[in-house]
Amino acid sequence: MRVGDALPPLEIEITRTLIVAGAIASRDYQDVHHDAELARQKGSPDIFMNILTTNGLVGRYITDRFGSRSVLRRVAIRLGAPNYPGDTMVLTGTVEKVEGDTATVRVVGANGIGRHVTGTVTVTVPRADGADGADGADGVEGVEGVDGTARAEGAAVREAGSRP
């Protein structure tokens, strides 16, 4: 991965179930995230996604790209246009900075009415052999380390004494 590289987009269908489940999972019981009638009474056309669900989806986007061994170091996001049921949010990302095994990625999530989320995520991609550096992620086909080195599908590379 190099500065300027674009991550492949991720399309997420915004369903009522996703919105309500995300609110419940994050213990956000505000009615605007699960009760359409009360949301309308408060001026919203429908229920809408909470920031904690959005934060989780942004994290998923990055870890899906960099692999399950990647570590999110910092997530800084700002919400814009709400995510309503029936829409699709498309997450995109661009690598802004690479230092060793750590990258900073600019993330944008847009839906049918505008930008839902913008921000940056700092992610570290540990080497497969546990050493310092950035030569791999988690052995998944198509996943690259920060430095662009890819590994074969299903290759669980471990050295003696390394963490699983």
Short mmCIF file of N, CA and C in Angstrom, two decimals:
data_model
loop_
_atom_site.label_atom_id
_atom_site.label_comp_id
_atom_site.label_asym_id
_atom_site.label_seq_id
_atom_site.Cartn_x
_atom_site.Cartn_y
_atom_site.Cartn_z
N MET A 1 0.86 -1.18 0.00
CA MET A 1 0.00 0.00 0.00
C MET A 1 0.90 1.23 0.00
N ARG A 2 0.55 2.16 -0.83
CA ARG A 2 1.35 3.38 -0.95
C ARG A 2 0.44 4.61 -0.86
N VAL A 3 1.04 5.73 -0.51
CA VAL A 3 0.29 6.98 -0.44
C VAL A 3 -0.39 7.23 -1.78
N GLY A 4 -1.68 7.57 -1.71
CA GLY A 4 -2.47 7.82 -2.90
C GLY A 4 -3.26 6.62 -3.38
N ASP A 5 -2.93 5.43 -2.89
CA ASP A 5 -3.68 4.24 -3.30
C ASP A 5 -5.13 4.33 -2.82
N ALA A 6 -6.04 3.91 -3.69
CA ALA A 6 -7.46 3.88 -3.34
C ALA A 6 -7.84 2.48 -2.90
N LEU A 7 -8.60 2.38 -1.85
CA LEU A 7 -9.14 1.10 -1.40
C LEU A 7 -10.39 0.81 -2.22
N PRO A 8 -10.68 -0.46 -2.47
CA PRO A 8 -11.91 -0.78 -3.20
C PRO A 8 -13.13 -0.34 -2.39
N PRO A 9 -14.17 0.11 -3.05
CA PRO A 9 -15.37 0.57 -2.33
C PRO A 9 -16.11 -0.60 -1.68
N LEU A 10 -16.85 -0.29 -0.64
CA LEU A 10 -17.71 -1.26 0.04
C LEU A 10 -19.11 -0.68 0.08
N GLU A 11 -20.06 -1.39 -0.53
CA GLU A 11 -21.46 -0.96 -0.51
C GLU A 11 -22.18 -1.64 0.65
N ILE A 12 -22.89 -0.84 1.44
CA ILE A 12 -23.64 -1.36 2.58
C ILE A 12 -25.09 -0.93 2.43
N GLU A 13 -25.97 -1.91 2.32
CA GLU A 13 -27.40 -1.63 2.26
C GLU A 13 -27.86 -1.18 3.65
N ILE A 14 -28.52 -0.05 3.71
CA ILE A 14 -29.01 0.48 4.98
C ILE A 14 -30.44 -0.03 5.19
N THR A 15 -30.57 -0.99 6.07
CA THR A 15 -31.87 -1.59 6.36
C THR A 15 -32.33 -1.17 7.75
N ARG A 16 -33.61 -1.30 8.00
CA ARG A 16 -34.13 -1.05 9.35
C ARG A 16 -33.45 -1.96 10.36
N THR A 17 -33.27 -3.20 9.97
CA THR A 17 -32.63 -4.16 10.88
C THR A 17 -31.22 -3.72 11.24
N LEU A 18 -30.44 -3.27 10.25
CA LEU A 18 -29.07 -2.80 10.53
C LEU A 18 -29.10 -1.62 11.48
N ILE A 19 -29.98 -0.67 11.24
CA ILE A 19 -30.05 0.53 12.09
C ILE A 19 -30.44 0.17 13.51
N VAL A 20 -31.51 -0.62 13.66
CA VAL A 20 -31.99 -0.98 15.00
C VAL A 20 -30.99 -1.89 15.71
N ALA A 21 -30.47 -2.89 15.02
CA ALA A 21 -29.50 -3.81 15.63
C ALA A 21 -28.25 -3.07 16.08
N GLY A 22 -27.78 -2.13 15.26
CA GLY A 22 -26.60 -1.34 15.63
C GLY A 22 -26.85 -0.50 16.86
N ALA A 23 -28.04 0.08 16.95
CA ALA A 23 -28.39 0.90 18.12
C ALA A 23 -28.46 0.03 19.37
N ILE A 24 -29.11 -1.12 19.25
CA ILE A 24 -29.22 -2.02 20.40
C ILE A 24 -27.84 -2.53 20.83
N ALA A 25 -27.04 -2.95 19.86
CA ALA A 25 -25.71 -3.48 20.18
C ALA A 25 -24.83 -2.45 20.87
N SER A 26 -25.02 -1.19 20.55
CA SER A 26 -24.21 -0.13 21.16
C SER A 26 -24.94 0.54 22.34
N ARG A 27 -26.06 -0.07 22.76
CA ARG A 27 -26.84 0.41 23.90
C ARG A 27 -27.32 1.85 23.74
N ASP A 28 -27.63 2.19 22.50
CA ASP A 28 -28.16 3.53 22.21
C ASP A 28 -29.66 3.38 22.00
N TYR A 29 -30.43 3.63 23.03
CA TYR A 29 -31.86 3.39 22.99
C TYR A 29 -32.68 4.63 22.63
N GLN A 30 -32.03 5.64 22.07
CA GLN A 30 -32.78 6.82 21.65
C GLN A 30 -33.81 6.40 20.60
N ASP A 31 -35.02 6.90 20.77
CA ASP A 31 -36.13 6.48 19.91
C ASP A 31 -35.91 6.77 18.43
N VAL A 32 -35.11 7.76 18.08
CA VAL A 32 -34.88 8.09 16.67
C VAL A 32 -34.14 6.99 15.92
N HIS A 33 -33.60 6.00 16.66
CA HIS A 33 -32.88 4.90 16.04
C HIS A 33 -33.70 3.62 15.96
N HIS A 34 -34.96 3.66 16.47
CA HIS A 34 -35.76 2.43 16.39
C HIS A 34 -37.27 2.66 16.25
N ASP A 35 -37.76 3.86 16.45
CA ASP A 35 -39.20 4.11 16.40
C ASP A 35 -39.48 5.18 15.34
N ALA A 36 -39.97 4.73 14.18
CA ALA A 36 -40.18 5.64 13.04
C ALA A 36 -41.16 6.76 13.37
N GLU A 37 -42.23 6.45 14.06
CA GLU A 37 -43.23 7.47 14.39
C GLU A 37 -42.63 8.55 15.30
N LEU A 38 -41.92 8.14 16.33
CA LEU A 38 -41.30 9.13 17.21
C LEU A 38 -40.19 9.91 16.49
N ALA A 39 -39.48 9.25 15.60
CA ALA A 39 -38.47 9.96 14.80
C ALA A 39 -39.13 11.05 13.96
N ARG A 40 -40.29 10.72 13.34
CA ARG A 40 -41.02 11.71 12.54
C ARG A 40 -41.52 12.86 13.41
N GLN A 41 -42.00 12.56 14.61
CA GLN A 41 -42.46 13.60 15.52
C GLN A 41 -41.33 14.56 15.89
N LYS A 42 -40.10 14.07 15.83
CA LYS A 42 -38.93 14.91 16.15
C LYS A 42 -38.33 15.55 14.90
N GLY A 43 -39.02 15.42 13.73
CA GLY A 43 -38.58 16.12 12.54
C GLY A 43 -37.78 15.32 11.53
N SER A 44 -37.56 14.04 11.80
CA SER A 44 -36.82 13.19 10.86
C SER A 44 -37.82 12.42 10.00
N PRO A 45 -37.51 12.19 8.74
CA PRO A 45 -38.45 11.43 7.90
C PRO A 45 -38.55 9.95 8.30
N ASP A 46 -37.60 9.44 9.06
CA ASP A 46 -37.58 8.03 9.43
C ASP A 46 -36.52 7.84 10.52
N ILE A 47 -36.36 6.59 10.99
CA ILE A 47 -35.26 6.30 11.90
C ILE A 47 -33.95 6.50 11.14
N PHE A 48 -32.85 6.66 11.87
CA PHE A 48 -31.56 6.83 11.21
C PHE A 48 -30.46 6.19 12.03
N MET A 49 -29.36 5.86 11.37
CA MET A 49 -28.23 5.16 11.97
C MET A 49 -27.52 6.04 12.99
N ASN A 50 -27.07 5.41 14.08
CA ASN A 50 -26.31 6.15 15.09
C ASN A 50 -24.81 6.15 14.75
N ILE A 51 -24.07 7.02 15.40
CA ILE A 51 -22.64 7.17 15.10
C ILE A 51 -21.83 5.94 15.48
N LEU A 52 -22.26 5.21 16.51
CA LEU A 52 -21.50 4.03 16.91
C LEU A 52 -21.59 2.93 15.86
N THR A 53 -22.73 2.78 15.22
CA THR A 53 -22.86 1.81 14.13
C THR A 53 -21.99 2.24 12.96
N THR A 54 -22.04 3.53 12.64
CA THR A 54 -21.19 4.04 11.56
C THR A 54 -19.72 3.79 11.87
N ASN A 55 -19.31 4.05 13.11
CA ASN A 55 -17.93 3.84 13.52
C ASN A 55 -17.54 2.37 13.31
N GLY A 56 -18.43 1.47 13.69
CA GLY A 56 -18.16 0.04 13.49
C GLY A 56 -18.03 -0.33 12.03
N LEU A 57 -18.88 0.24 11.18
CA LEU A 57 -18.81 -0.05 9.75
C LEU A 57 -17.53 0.49 9.13
N VAL A 58 -17.08 1.66 9.58
CA VAL A 58 -15.81 2.21 9.10
C VAL A 58 -14.67 1.29 9.51
N GLY A 59 -14.69 0.83 10.76
CA GLY A 59 -13.67 -0.11 11.22
C GLY A 59 -13.67 -1.39 10.42
N ARG A 60 -14.86 -1.91 10.15
CA ARG A 60 -14.99 -3.13 9.33
C ARG A 60 -14.39 -2.91 7.95
N TYR A 61 -14.68 -1.76 7.36
CA TYR A 61 -14.16 -1.45 6.03
C TYR A 61 -12.63 -1.54 6.02
N ILE A 62 -12.01 -0.97 7.01
CA ILE A 62 -10.55 -0.96 7.06
C ILE A 62 -10.00 -2.36 7.35
N THR A 63 -10.56 -3.06 8.34
CA THR A 63 -10.03 -4.39 8.66
C THR A 63 -10.33 -5.40 7.56
N ASP A 64 -11.44 -5.25 6.84
CA ASP A 64 -11.69 -6.12 5.69
C ASP A 64 -10.59 -5.92 4.65
N ARG A 65 -10.13 -4.72 4.49
CA ARG A 65 -9.12 -4.41 3.48
C ARG A 65 -7.72 -4.83 3.91
N PHE A 66 -7.37 -4.57 5.17
CA PHE A 66 -6.02 -4.82 5.65
C PHE A 66 -5.85 -6.16 6.36
N GLY A 67 -6.94 -6.86 6.61
CA GLY A 67 -6.86 -8.19 7.20
C GLY A 67 -7.20 -8.20 8.67
N SER A 68 -7.55 -9.39 9.15
CA SER A 68 -8.02 -9.54 10.53
C SER A 68 -6.93 -9.29 11.57
N ARG A 69 -5.68 -9.34 11.19
CA ARG A 69 -4.59 -9.06 12.14
C ARG A 69 -4.29 -7.56 12.24
N SER A 70 -4.90 -6.78 11.39
CA SER A 70 -4.68 -5.33 11.45
C SER A 70 -5.26 -4.78 12.74
N VAL A 71 -4.65 -3.71 13.21
CA VAL A 71 -5.07 -3.09 14.47
C VAL A 71 -5.44 -1.64 14.20
N LEU A 72 -6.67 -1.29 14.54
CA LEU A 72 -7.10 0.11 14.39
C LEU A 72 -6.47 0.90 15.53
N ARG A 73 -5.67 1.88 15.20
CA ARG A 73 -4.99 2.70 16.21
C ARG A 73 -5.77 3.96 16.53
N ARG A 74 -6.45 4.51 15.53
CA ARG A 74 -7.20 5.75 15.73
C ARG A 74 -8.29 5.83 14.67
N VAL A 75 -9.49 6.14 15.11
CA VAL A 75 -10.61 6.35 14.20
C VAL A 75 -11.19 7.72 14.55
N ALA A 76 -11.15 8.64 13.61
CA ALA A 76 -11.67 9.98 13.82
C ALA A 76 -12.67 10.27 12.71
N ILE A 77 -13.97 10.25 13.06
CA ILE A 77 -15.00 10.43 12.05
C ILE A 77 -15.93 11.57 12.42
N ARG A 78 -16.60 12.07 11.39
CA ARG A 78 -17.62 13.11 11.55
C ARG A 78 -18.82 12.72 10.70
N LEU A 79 -20.01 12.84 11.28
CA LEU A 79 -21.22 12.51 10.54
C LEU A 79 -21.73 13.70 9.75
N GLY A 80 -22.40 13.40 8.66
CA GLY A 80 -23.04 14.41 7.82
C GLY A 80 -24.48 14.01 7.56
N ALA A 81 -24.80 13.68 6.33
CA ALA A 81 -26.16 13.28 5.94
C ALA A 81 -26.54 11.97 6.63
N PRO A 82 -27.74 11.89 7.19
CA PRO A 82 -28.14 10.67 7.89
C PRO A 82 -28.24 9.45 6.96
N ASN A 83 -28.04 8.27 7.54
CA ASN A 83 -28.29 7.00 6.85
C ASN A 83 -29.70 6.55 7.21
N TYR A 84 -30.61 6.61 6.23
CA TYR A 84 -31.99 6.18 6.43
C TYR A 84 -32.19 4.79 5.81
N PRO A 85 -33.20 4.05 6.29
CA PRO A 85 -33.51 2.74 5.69
C PRO A 85 -33.84 2.89 4.21
N GLY A 86 -33.42 1.90 3.44
CA GLY A 86 -33.70 1.89 2.01
C GLY A 86 -32.60 2.50 1.16
N ASP A 87 -31.61 3.11 1.78
CA ASP A 87 -30.51 3.72 1.05
C ASP A 87 -29.32 2.76 1.03
N THR A 88 -28.29 3.13 0.33
CA THR A 88 -27.03 2.39 0.31
C THR A 88 -25.91 3.37 0.63
N MET A 89 -25.03 2.97 1.54
CA MET A 89 -23.85 3.77 1.82
C MET A 89 -22.66 3.09 1.13
N VAL A 90 -21.88 3.89 0.42
CA VAL A 90 -20.68 3.38 -0.23
C VAL A 90 -19.47 3.98 0.47
N LEU A 91 -18.68 3.10 1.09
CA LEU A 91 -17.45 3.53 1.74
C LEU A 91 -16.30 3.46 0.76
N THR A 92 -15.49 4.52 0.73
CA THR A 92 -14.28 4.56 -0.08
C THR A 92 -13.15 5.05 0.81
N GLY A 93 -11.93 4.74 0.40
CA GLY A 93 -10.78 5.16 1.18
C GLY A 93 -9.57 5.43 0.32
N THR A 94 -8.73 6.32 0.79
CA THR A 94 -7.48 6.66 0.11
C THR A 94 -6.37 6.73 1.14
N VAL A 95 -5.26 6.07 0.86
CA VAL A 95 -4.12 6.08 1.77
C VAL A 95 -3.49 7.47 1.73
N GLU A 96 -3.42 8.11 2.90
CA GLU A 96 -2.83 9.45 2.99
C GLU A 96 -1.39 9.43 3.46
N LYS A 97 -1.04 8.42 4.27
CA LYS A 97 0.29 8.41 4.88
C LYS A 97 0.66 6.98 5.20
N VAL A 98 1.95 6.64 5.03
CA VAL A 98 2.47 5.33 5.41
C VAL A 98 3.77 5.56 6.16
N GLU A 99 3.84 4.98 7.36
CA GLU A 99 5.06 5.04 8.17
C GLU A 99 5.31 3.65 8.72
N GLY A 100 6.29 2.94 8.15
CA GLY A 100 6.58 1.58 8.60
C GLY A 100 5.39 0.68 8.34
N ASP A 101 4.87 0.07 9.42
CA ASP A 101 3.75 -0.85 9.28
C ASP A 101 2.41 -0.18 9.59
N THR A 102 2.39 1.15 9.60
CA THR A 102 1.18 1.91 9.94
C THR A 102 0.79 2.83 8.80
N ALA A 103 -0.50 2.83 8.50
CA ALA A 103 -1.04 3.69 7.42
C ALA A 103 -2.18 4.53 7.97
N THR A 104 -2.33 5.72 7.41
CA THR A 104 -3.49 6.56 7.70
C THR A 104 -4.32 6.63 6.43
N VAL A 105 -5.60 6.28 6.58
CA VAL A 105 -6.51 6.19 5.44
C VAL A 105 -7.63 7.21 5.61
N ARG A 106 -7.86 8.01 4.59
CA ARG A 106 -8.99 8.94 4.54
C ARG A 106 -10.21 8.14 4.08
N VAL A 107 -11.29 8.19 4.85
CA VAL A 107 -12.48 7.41 4.56
C VAL A 107 -13.66 8.35 4.33
N VAL A 108 -14.46 8.03 3.31
CA VAL A 108 -15.71 8.75 3.04
C VAL A 108 -16.80 7.70 2.84
N GLY A 109 -17.94 7.92 3.47
CA GLY A 109 -19.11 7.08 3.27
C GLY A 109 -20.24 7.94 2.74
N ALA A 110 -20.65 7.71 1.51
CA ALA A 110 -21.69 8.53 0.88
C ALA A 110 -22.95 7.70 0.67
N ASN A 111 -24.09 8.37 0.80
CA ASN A 111 -25.38 7.73 0.52
C ASN A 111 -26.12 8.57 -0.52
N GLY A 112 -27.39 8.30 -0.72
CA GLY A 112 -28.15 8.98 -1.76
C GLY A 112 -28.37 10.47 -1.54
N ILE A 113 -28.17 10.94 -0.31
CA ILE A 113 -28.40 12.37 -0.05
C ILE A 113 -27.12 13.14 0.25
N GLY A 114 -25.99 12.45 0.28
CA GLY A 114 -24.73 13.16 0.51
C GLY A 114 -23.71 12.31 1.24
N ARG A 115 -22.76 12.99 1.85
CA ARG A 115 -21.73 12.30 2.63
C ARG A 115 -22.25 12.02 4.02
N HIS A 116 -22.33 10.74 4.35
CA HIS A 116 -22.77 10.34 5.68
C HIS A 116 -21.63 10.45 6.69
N VAL A 117 -20.44 10.02 6.30
CA VAL A 117 -19.30 10.01 7.22
C VAL A 117 -18.03 10.39 6.48
N THR A 118 -17.19 11.17 7.15
CA THR A 118 -15.86 11.48 6.65
C THR A 118 -14.91 11.36 7.82
N GLY A 119 -13.67 11.02 7.52
CA GLY A 119 -12.69 10.95 8.61
C GLY A 119 -11.43 10.22 8.20
N THR A 120 -10.62 9.91 9.20
CA THR A 120 -9.39 9.18 8.97
C THR A 120 -9.29 8.01 9.95
N VAL A 121 -8.63 6.97 9.47
CA VAL A 121 -8.37 5.79 10.29
C VAL A 121 -6.88 5.50 10.21
N THR A 122 -6.25 5.32 11.36
CA THR A 122 -4.86 4.91 11.41
C THR A 122 -4.85 3.43 11.76
N VAL A 123 -4.17 2.64 10.93
CA VAL A 123 -4.18 1.18 11.07
C VAL A 123 -2.75 0.65 10.99
N THR A 124 -2.46 -0.32 11.86
CA THR A 124 -1.17 -1.01 11.82
C THR A 124 -1.40 -2.42 11.30
N VAL A 125 -0.53 -2.85 10.40
CA VAL A 125 -0.62 -4.19 9.82
C VAL A 125 0.63 -4.96 10.24
N PRO A 126 0.51 -5.82 11.26
CA PRO A 126 1.69 -6.56 11.72
C PRO A 126 2.15 -7.57 10.68
N ARG A 127 3.45 -7.81 10.68
CA ARG A 127 4.00 -8.84 9.79
C ARG A 127 3.45 -10.19 10.18
N ALA A 128 3.31 -11.05 9.20
CA ALA A 128 2.78 -12.39 9.44
C ALA A 128 3.69 -13.20 10.36
N ASP A 129 5.01 -12.94 10.32
CA ASP A 129 5.92 -13.72 11.14
C ASP A 129 6.15 -13.11 12.52
N GLY A 130 5.42 -12.04 12.83
CA GLY A 130 5.52 -11.42 14.15
C GLY A 130 6.65 -10.41 14.27
N ALA A 131 7.49 -10.27 13.24
CA ALA A 131 8.59 -9.32 13.29
C ALA A 131 8.09 -7.91 13.00
N ASP A 132 8.91 -6.93 13.27
CA ASP A 132 8.54 -5.56 12.95
C ASP A 132 8.58 -5.37 11.44
N GLY A 133 7.70 -4.52 10.95
CA GLY A 133 7.66 -4.23 9.53
C GLY A 133 6.25 -4.41 9.01
N ALA A 134 6.10 -4.32 7.69
CA ALA A 134 4.76 -4.35 7.11
C ALA A 134 4.74 -5.20 5.86
N ASP A 135 4.92 -6.51 6.03
CA ASP A 135 4.92 -7.31 4.82
C ASP A 135 3.72 -8.23 4.70
N GLY A 136 2.69 -8.03 5.48
CA GLY A 136 1.55 -8.89 5.30
C GLY A 136 0.43 -8.56 6.24
N ALA A 137 -0.69 -9.24 6.03
CA ALA A 137 -1.84 -9.04 6.89
C ALA A 137 -2.22 -10.37 7.50
N ASP A 138 -3.29 -11.00 7.05
CA ASP A 138 -3.72 -12.22 7.72
C ASP A 138 -3.78 -13.44 6.81
N GLY A 139 -3.13 -13.42 5.69
CA GLY A 139 -3.10 -14.57 4.83
C GLY A 139 -4.34 -14.76 3.98
N VAL A 140 -5.09 -13.73 3.73
CA VAL A 140 -6.29 -13.82 2.91
C VAL A 140 -5.95 -13.36 1.50
N GLU A 141 -6.42 -14.10 0.52
CA GLU A 141 -6.19 -13.74 -0.88
C GLU A 141 -6.55 -12.30 -1.14
N GLY A 142 -5.66 -11.56 -1.76
CA GLY A 142 -5.95 -10.19 -2.14
C GLY A 142 -5.70 -9.17 -1.05
N VAL A 143 -5.32 -9.60 0.12
CA VAL A 143 -5.03 -8.66 1.21
C VAL A 143 -3.55 -8.37 1.17
N GLU A 144 -3.22 -7.11 1.27
CA GLU A 144 -1.82 -6.70 1.23
C GLU A 144 -1.45 -6.04 2.53
N GLY A 145 -0.17 -6.13 2.85
CA GLY A 145 0.35 -5.35 3.96
C GLY A 145 0.47 -3.90 3.53
N VAL A 146 0.85 -3.06 4.45
CA VAL A 146 0.96 -1.64 4.14
C VAL A 146 1.95 -1.39 3.01
N ASP A 147 3.00 -2.23 2.94
CA ASP A 147 4.00 -2.01 1.90
C ASP A 147 3.65 -2.64 0.56
N GLY A 148 2.46 -3.27 0.45
CA GLY A 148 2.01 -3.81 -0.82
C GLY A 148 2.33 -5.28 -1.03
N THR A 149 2.98 -5.94 -0.09
CA THR A 149 3.31 -7.34 -0.24
C THR A 149 2.07 -8.19 0.00
N ALA A 150 1.74 -9.03 -0.96
CA ALA A 150 0.56 -9.90 -0.83
C ALA A 150 0.99 -11.30 -0.43
N ARG A 151 0.05 -12.06 0.14
CA ARG A 151 0.34 -13.45 0.48
C ARG A 151 -0.72 -14.35 -0.14
N ALA A 152 -0.41 -15.62 -0.23
CA ALA A 152 -1.31 -16.59 -0.86
C ALA A 152 -2.54 -16.85 0.00
N GLU A 153 -3.59 -17.30 -0.66
CA GLU A 153 -4.85 -17.59 0.02
C GLU A 153 -4.65 -18.66 1.09
N GLY A 154 -5.19 -18.37 2.27
CA GLY A 154 -5.19 -19.35 3.35
C GLY A 154 -3.84 -19.60 3.98
N ALA A 155 -2.83 -18.86 3.62
CA ALA A 155 -1.49 -19.11 4.16
C ALA A 155 -1.41 -18.57 5.58
N ALA A 156 -1.48 -19.47 6.53
CA ALA A 156 -1.34 -19.09 7.93
C ALA A 156 0.13 -19.17 8.26
N VAL A 157 0.85 -18.11 8.05
CA VAL A 157 2.30 -18.09 8.23
C VAL A 157 2.64 -17.78 9.67
N ARG A 158 3.32 -18.74 10.33
CA ARG A 158 3.75 -18.52 11.71
C ARG A 158 5.15 -19.06 11.88
N GLU A 159 5.94 -18.32 12.60
CA GLU A 159 7.27 -18.77 12.98
C GLU A 159 7.17 -19.36 14.37
N ALA A 160 8.11 -20.20 14.73
CA ALA A 160 8.13 -20.76 16.08
C ALA A 160 8.16 -19.63 17.09
N GLY A 161 7.29 -19.72 18.07
CA GLY A 161 7.26 -18.73 19.13
C GLY A 161 6.45 -17.49 18.79
N SER A 162 5.88 -17.39 17.60
CA SER A 162 5.09 -16.21 17.26
C SER A 162 3.68 -16.37 17.77
N ARG A 163 2.99 -15.25 17.89
CA ARG A 163 1.60 -15.27 18.33
C ARG A 163 0.73 -15.86 17.24
N PRO A 164 -0.34 -16.55 17.64
CA PRO A 164 -1.27 -17.06 16.62
C PRO A 164 -2.00 -15.95 15.94
#
